[in-house]
Coordinates of C-alpha atoms and ligand atoms in Angstrom, one line a residue:
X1481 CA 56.3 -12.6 48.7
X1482 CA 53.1 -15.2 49.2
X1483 CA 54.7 -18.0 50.9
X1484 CA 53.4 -21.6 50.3
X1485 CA 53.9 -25.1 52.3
X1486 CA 57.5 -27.2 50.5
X1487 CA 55.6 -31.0 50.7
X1488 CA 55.0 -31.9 54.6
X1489 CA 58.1 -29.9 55.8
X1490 CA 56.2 -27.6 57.7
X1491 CA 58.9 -25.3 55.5
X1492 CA 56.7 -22.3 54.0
X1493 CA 58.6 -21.1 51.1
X1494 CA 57.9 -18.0 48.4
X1495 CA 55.8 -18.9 46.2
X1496 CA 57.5 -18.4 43.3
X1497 CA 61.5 -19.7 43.0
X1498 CA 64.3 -19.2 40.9
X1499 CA 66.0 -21.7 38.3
X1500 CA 69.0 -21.2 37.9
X1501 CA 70.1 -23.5 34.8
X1502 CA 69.8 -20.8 32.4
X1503 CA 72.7 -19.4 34.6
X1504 CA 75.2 -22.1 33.0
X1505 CA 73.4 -24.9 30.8
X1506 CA 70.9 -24.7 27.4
X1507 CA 70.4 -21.0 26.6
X1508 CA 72.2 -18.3 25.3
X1509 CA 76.1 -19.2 26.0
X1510 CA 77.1 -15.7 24.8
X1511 CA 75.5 -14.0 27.3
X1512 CA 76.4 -16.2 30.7
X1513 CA 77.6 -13.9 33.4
X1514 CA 78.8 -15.4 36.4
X1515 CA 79.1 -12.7 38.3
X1516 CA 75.8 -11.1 37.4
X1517 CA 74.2 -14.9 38.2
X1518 CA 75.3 -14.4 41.5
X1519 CA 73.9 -11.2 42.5
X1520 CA 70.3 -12.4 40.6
X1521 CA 70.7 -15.7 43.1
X1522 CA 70.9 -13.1 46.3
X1523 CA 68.2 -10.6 44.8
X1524 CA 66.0 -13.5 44.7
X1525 CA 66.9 -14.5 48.4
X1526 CA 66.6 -11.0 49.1
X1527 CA 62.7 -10.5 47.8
X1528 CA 62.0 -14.0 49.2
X1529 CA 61.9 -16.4 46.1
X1530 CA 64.0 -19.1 48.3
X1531 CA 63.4 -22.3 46.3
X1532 CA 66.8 -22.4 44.3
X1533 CA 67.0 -25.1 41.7
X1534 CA 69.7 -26.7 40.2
X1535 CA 71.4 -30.2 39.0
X1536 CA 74.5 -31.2 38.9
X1537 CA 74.2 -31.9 35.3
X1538 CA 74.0 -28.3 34.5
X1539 CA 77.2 -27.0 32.9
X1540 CA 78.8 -30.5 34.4
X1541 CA 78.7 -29.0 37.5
X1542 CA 79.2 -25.5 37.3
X1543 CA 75.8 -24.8 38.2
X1544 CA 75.9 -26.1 41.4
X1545 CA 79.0 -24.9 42.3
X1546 CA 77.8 -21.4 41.3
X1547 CA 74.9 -21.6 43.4
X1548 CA 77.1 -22.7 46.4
X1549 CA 79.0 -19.0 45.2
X1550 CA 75.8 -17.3 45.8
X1551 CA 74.5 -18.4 48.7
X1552 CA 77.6 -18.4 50.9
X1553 CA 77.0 -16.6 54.1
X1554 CA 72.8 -16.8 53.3
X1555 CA 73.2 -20.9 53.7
X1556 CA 69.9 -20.4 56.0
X1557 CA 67.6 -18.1 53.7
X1558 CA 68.2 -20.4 51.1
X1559 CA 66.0 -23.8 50.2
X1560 CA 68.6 -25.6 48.2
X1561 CA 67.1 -28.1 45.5
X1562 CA 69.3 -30.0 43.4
X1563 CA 69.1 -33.6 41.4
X1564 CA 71.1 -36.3 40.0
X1565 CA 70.6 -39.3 38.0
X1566 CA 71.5 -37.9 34.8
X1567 CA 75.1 -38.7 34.0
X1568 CA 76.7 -36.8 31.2
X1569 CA 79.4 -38.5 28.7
X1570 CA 79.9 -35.6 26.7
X1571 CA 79.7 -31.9 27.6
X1572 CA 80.0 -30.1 24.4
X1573 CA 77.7 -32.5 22.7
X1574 CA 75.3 -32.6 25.7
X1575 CA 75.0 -36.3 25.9
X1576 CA 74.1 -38.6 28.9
X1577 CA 72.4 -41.2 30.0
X1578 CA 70.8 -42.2 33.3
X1579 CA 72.2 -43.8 36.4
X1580 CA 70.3 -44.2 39.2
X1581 CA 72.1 -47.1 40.8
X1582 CA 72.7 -46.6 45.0
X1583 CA 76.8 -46.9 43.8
X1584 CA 76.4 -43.8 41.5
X1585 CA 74.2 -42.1 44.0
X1586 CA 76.7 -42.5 47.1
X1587 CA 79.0 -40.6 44.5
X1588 CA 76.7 -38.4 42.9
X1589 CA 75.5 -36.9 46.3
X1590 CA 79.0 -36.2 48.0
X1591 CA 79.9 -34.5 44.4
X1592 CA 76.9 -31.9 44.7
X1593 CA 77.6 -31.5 48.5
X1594 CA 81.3 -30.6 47.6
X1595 CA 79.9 -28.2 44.8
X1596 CA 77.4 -26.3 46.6
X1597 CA 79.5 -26.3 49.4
X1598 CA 76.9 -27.2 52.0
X1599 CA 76.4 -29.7 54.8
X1600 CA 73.3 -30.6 53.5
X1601 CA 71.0 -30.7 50.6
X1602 CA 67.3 -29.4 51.4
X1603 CA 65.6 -30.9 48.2
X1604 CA 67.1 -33.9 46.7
X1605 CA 65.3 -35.0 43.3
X1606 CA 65.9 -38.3 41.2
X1607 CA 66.4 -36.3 37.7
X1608 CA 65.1 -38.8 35.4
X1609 CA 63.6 -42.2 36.7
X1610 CA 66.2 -45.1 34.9
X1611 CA 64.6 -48.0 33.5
X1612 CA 67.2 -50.3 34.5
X1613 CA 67.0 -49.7 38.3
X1614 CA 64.1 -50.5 40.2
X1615 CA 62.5 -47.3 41.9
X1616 CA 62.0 -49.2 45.1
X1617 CA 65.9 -49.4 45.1
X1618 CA 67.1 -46.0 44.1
X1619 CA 64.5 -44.4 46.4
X1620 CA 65.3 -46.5 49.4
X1621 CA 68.9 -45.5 49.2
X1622 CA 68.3 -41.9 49.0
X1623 CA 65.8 -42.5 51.7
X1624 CA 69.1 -43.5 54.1
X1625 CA 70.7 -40.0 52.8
X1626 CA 68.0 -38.2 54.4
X1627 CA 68.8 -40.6 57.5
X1628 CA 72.6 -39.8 57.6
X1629 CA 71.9 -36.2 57.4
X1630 CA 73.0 -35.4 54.3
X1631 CA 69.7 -34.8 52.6
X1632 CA 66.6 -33.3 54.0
X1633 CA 63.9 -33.9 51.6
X1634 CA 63.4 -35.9 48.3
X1635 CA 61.7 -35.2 45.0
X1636 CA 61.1 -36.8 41.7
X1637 CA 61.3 -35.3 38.7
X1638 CA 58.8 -36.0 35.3
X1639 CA 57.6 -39.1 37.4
X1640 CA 54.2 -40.6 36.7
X1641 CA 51.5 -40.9 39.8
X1642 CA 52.2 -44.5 39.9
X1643 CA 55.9 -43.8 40.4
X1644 CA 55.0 -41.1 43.0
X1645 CA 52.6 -43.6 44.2
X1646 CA 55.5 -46.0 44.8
X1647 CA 58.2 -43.8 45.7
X1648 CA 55.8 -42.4 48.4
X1649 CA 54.7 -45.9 50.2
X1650 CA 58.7 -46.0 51.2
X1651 CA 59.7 -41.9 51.8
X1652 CA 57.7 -39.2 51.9
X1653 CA 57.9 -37.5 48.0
X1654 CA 58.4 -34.1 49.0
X1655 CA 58.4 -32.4 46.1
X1656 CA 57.5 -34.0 42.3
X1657 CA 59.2 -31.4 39.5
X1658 CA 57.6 -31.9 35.8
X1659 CA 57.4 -29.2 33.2
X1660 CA 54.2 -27.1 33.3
X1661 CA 53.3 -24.0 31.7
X1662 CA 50.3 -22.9 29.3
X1663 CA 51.6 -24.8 26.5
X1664 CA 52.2 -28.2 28.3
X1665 CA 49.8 -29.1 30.2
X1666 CA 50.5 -32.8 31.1
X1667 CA 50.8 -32.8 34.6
X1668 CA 47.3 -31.5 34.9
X1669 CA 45.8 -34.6 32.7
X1670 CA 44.4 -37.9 34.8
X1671 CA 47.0 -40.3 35.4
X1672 CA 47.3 -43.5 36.9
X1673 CA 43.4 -43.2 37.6
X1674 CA 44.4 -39.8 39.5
X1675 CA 41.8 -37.1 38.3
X1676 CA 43.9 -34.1 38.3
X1677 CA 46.9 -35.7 37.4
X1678 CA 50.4 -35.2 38.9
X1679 CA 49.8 -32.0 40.2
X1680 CA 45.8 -33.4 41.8
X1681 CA 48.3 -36.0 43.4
X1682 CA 50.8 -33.7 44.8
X1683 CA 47.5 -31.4 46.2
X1684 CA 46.3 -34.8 48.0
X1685 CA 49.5 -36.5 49.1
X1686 CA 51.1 -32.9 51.0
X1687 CA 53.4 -32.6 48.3
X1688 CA 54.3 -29.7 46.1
X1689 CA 54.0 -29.8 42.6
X1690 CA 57.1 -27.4 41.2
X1691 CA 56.6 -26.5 37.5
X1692 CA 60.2 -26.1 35.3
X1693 CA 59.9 -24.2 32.1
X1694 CA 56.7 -22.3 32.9
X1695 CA 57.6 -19.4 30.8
X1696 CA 58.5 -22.2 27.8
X1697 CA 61.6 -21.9 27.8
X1698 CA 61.1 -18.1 27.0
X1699 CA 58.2 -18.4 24.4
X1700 CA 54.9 -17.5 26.8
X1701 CA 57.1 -13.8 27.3
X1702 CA 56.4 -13.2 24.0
X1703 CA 60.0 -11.7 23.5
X1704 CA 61.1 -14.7 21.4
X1705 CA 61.2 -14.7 17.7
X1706 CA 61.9 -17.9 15.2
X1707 CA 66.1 -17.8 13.6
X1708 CA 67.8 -15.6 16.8
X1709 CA 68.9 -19.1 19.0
X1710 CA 72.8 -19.6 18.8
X1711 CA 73.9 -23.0 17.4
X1712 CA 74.5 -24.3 21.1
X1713 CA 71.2 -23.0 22.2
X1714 CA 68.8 -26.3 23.1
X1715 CA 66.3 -24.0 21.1
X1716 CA 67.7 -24.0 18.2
X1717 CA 67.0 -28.1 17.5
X1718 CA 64.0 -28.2 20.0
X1719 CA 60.6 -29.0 17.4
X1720 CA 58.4 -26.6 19.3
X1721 CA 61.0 -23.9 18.3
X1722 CA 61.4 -24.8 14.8
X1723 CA 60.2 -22.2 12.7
X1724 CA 56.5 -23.4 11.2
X1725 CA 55.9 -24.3 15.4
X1726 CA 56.7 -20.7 16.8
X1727 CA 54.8 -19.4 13.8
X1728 CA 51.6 -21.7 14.9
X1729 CA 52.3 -21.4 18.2
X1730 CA 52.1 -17.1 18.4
X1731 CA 48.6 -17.9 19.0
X1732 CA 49.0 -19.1 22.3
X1733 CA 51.1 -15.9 22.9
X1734 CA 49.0 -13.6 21.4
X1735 CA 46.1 -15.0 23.9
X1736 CA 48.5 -14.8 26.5
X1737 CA 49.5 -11.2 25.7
X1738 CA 45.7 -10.0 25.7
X1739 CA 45.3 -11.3 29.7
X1740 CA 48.4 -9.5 30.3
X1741 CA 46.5 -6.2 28.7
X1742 CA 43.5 -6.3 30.4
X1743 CA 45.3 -7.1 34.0
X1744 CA 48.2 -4.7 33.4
X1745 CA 50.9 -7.3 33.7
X1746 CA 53.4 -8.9 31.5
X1747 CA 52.8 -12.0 29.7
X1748 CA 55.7 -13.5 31.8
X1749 CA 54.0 -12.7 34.3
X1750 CA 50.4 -14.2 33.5
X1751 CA 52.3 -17.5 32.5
X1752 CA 53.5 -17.9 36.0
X1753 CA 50.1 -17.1 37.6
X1754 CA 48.8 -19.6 35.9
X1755 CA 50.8 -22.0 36.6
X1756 CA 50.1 -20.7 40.9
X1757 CA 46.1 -20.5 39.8
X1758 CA 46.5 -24.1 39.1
X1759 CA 46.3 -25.3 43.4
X1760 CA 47.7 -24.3 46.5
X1761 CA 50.9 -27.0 46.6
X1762 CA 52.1 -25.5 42.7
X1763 CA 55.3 -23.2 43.1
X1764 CA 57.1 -22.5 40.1
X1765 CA 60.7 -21.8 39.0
X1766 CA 60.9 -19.4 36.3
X1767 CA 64.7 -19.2 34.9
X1768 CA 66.4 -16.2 34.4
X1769 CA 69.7 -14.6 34.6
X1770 CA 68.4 -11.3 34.4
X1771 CA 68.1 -8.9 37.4
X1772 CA 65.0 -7.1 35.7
X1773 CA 63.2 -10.4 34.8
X1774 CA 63.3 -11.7 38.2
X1775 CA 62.2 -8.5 39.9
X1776 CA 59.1 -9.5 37.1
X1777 CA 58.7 -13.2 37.5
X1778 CA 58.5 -13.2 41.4
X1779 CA 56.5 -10.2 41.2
X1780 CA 53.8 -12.7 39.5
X1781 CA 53.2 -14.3 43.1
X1782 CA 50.9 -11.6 43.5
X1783 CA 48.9 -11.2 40.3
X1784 CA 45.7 -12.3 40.5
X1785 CA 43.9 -14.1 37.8
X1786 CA 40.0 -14.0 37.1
X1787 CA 38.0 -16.5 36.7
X1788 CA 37.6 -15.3 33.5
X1789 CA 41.1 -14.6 32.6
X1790 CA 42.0 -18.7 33.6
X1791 CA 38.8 -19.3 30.9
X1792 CA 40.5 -17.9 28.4
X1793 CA 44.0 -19.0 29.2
X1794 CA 42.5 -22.8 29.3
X1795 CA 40.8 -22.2 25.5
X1796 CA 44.3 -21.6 24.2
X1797 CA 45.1 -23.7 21.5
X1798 CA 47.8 -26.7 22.1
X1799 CA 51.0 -26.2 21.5
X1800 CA 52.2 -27.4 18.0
X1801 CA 55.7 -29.6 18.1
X1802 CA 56.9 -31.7 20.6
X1803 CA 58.7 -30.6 24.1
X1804 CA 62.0 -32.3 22.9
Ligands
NAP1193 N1 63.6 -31.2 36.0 C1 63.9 -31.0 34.7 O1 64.1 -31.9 33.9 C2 64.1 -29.6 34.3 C3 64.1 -29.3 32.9 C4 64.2 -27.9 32.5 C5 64.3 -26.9 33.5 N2 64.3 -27.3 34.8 C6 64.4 -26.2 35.9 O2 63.4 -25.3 35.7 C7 63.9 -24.0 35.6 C8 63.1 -23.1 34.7 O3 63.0 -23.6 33.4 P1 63.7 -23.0 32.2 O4 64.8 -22.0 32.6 O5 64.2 -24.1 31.3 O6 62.6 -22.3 31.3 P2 61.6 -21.0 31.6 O7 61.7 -20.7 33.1 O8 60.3 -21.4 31.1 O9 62.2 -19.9 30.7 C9 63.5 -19.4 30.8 C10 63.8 -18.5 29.7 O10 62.9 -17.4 29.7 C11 63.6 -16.1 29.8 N3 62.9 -15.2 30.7 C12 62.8 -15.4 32.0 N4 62.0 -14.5 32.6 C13 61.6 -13.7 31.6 C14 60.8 -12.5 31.5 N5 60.2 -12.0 32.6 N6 60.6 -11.9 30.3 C15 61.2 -12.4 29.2 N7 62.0 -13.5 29.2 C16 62.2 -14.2 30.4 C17 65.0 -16.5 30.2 O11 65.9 -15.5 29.7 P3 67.2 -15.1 30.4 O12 68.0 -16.4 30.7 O13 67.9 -14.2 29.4 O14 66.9 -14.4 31.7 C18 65.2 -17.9 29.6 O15 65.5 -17.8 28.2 C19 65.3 -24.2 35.1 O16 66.2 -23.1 35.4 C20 65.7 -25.5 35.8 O17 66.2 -25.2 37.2 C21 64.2 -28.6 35.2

């Protein structure tokens, strides 16, 4: 596995990670497997995808705590990233709302440590930024979590360069997490007067930019089709899955597909070198819970994209409905 720099750390980790969501939270209830999420958590240690990303808001916990499962005896191959902020009221309904006050964080952080079963937490992200907290606030006291040893690093997560800006005057940002993939492009747009965007600012600050969804959600594999999402599925009432969207948007896979031909890949796998050809500090997550899809996805660290091929992949049309 290519290895790439986590922020300023002097940490080199594989360049492509593993989210581990999927594993309990959003997709496909049916087909959770805890046991098989375990053994895809130590195949990715074992081919060197290290970055492991979680929250404790997935499955109310249960994500972390299966991560902690996973890793147990590995602790030390393992670059633990997890995030809080996000409170949820109501798990069946999958409602929450943000909480990013130094109170809910002393508790938030002892929870995840208790879950995962660690001493510490390598990668600590602020999940969603709360209006009703000053940043200066919530990123000062998880700046005295990285001073008592219970945190290593910090991140943000769907932050805007003046946030990062900000957060990064007080603590080193580490890490800034934002969805990124050939059919959201954002992060890659100017911001805040920054060129290049979030991911220019990561590349000129030391930090690393790490993309979530870049397979979208499953639709860049091309192994989606419009009507098969269970009721529970975050899928099945997202607009950019709704039926007329996936029908627009098979153009953006059938571009994707035609890379994949000519370089002998999978489209998967084009989706997530992409999202690598996109600067040195970018190291996806893909999700999976599959053993065969990882093997695939972290595989992608070494396909190379022409200059050609990113031409084409940048003419794709934008993505029709909105992320959520
Ligand atoms: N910060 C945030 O707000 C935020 C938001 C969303 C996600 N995330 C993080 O980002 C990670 C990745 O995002 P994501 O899981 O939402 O979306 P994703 O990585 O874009 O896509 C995951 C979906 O693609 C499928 N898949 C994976 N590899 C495949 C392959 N090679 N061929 C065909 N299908 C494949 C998975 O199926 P199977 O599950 O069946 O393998 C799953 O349905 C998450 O796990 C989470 O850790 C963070």
């Amino acid at each position: 596995m290519r290895l790439r720099n986590l922020g300023n750390t002097g940490i080199k980790i594989g360049s492509v990670g593993l989210g581990c969501m999927g594993m309990s939270w959003l997709y496909e209830e049916s087909a959770r497997d805890d046991e098989r999420s375990v053994r895809v958590i130590n195949e990715a240690l074992d081919l060197g995808g290290n970055l492991l990303d979680t929250a404790d808001l997935y499955g109310a916990g249960h994500n972390e705590t299966l991560l902690g499962r996973a890793i147990a005896g590995r602790r030390e191959e393992a670059v633990v990233a997890t995030k809080f902020g996000i409170v949820l009221d109501d798990l069946e309904a999958r409602q929450a709302h943000r909480d990013n006050s130094r109170a809910y964080l002393r508790k938030a952080v002892e929870a995840s440590l208790r879950r995962l079963d660690v001493d510490v937490i390598d990668l600590y992200y602020v999940h969603r930024i709360d209006p009703d907290v000053p940043l200066a606030e919530t990123w000062g006291a998880m700046a005295e979590l990285v001073e008592q040893g219970k945190v290593r690093w910090l991140g943000l997560s769907e932050a805007t360069v003046a946030q990062a800006r900000q957060a990064h005057a007080i603590h080193p940002v580490t890490a800034v997490q934002s969805e990124l993939s050939l059919w959201t492009r954002d992060a890659l747009q100017a911001d805040g007067g920054e060129e290049g965007g979030m991911v220019g600012w990561c590349e000129s600050n030391g930090a690393s930019f790490v993309p979530f969804a870049p397979l979208g959600r499953g639709f860049l594999t091309g192994t989606l089709h419009s009507g098969q999402f269970e009721e529970s599925d975050f899928r099945a009432a997202s607009p950019r899955f709704h039926r007329a969207a996936m029908e627009a948007n098979q153009r953006i896979v059938d571009g994707v597909r035609e890379v994949a031909d000519r370089r002998a890949v999978t489209p998967a796998q084009v989706a997530i070198a992409w999202t690598l050809a996109q600067g040195e500090r970018v190291v996806p997550i893909p999700g999976t819970k599959n053993s065969r899809y990882l093997r695939e996805n972290l595989a992608a660290a070494e396909v190379h994209l022409t200059e050609d091929d990113l031409a084409d992949l940048d003419a794709l049309p934008p993505a029709q409905g909105s992320r959520y």
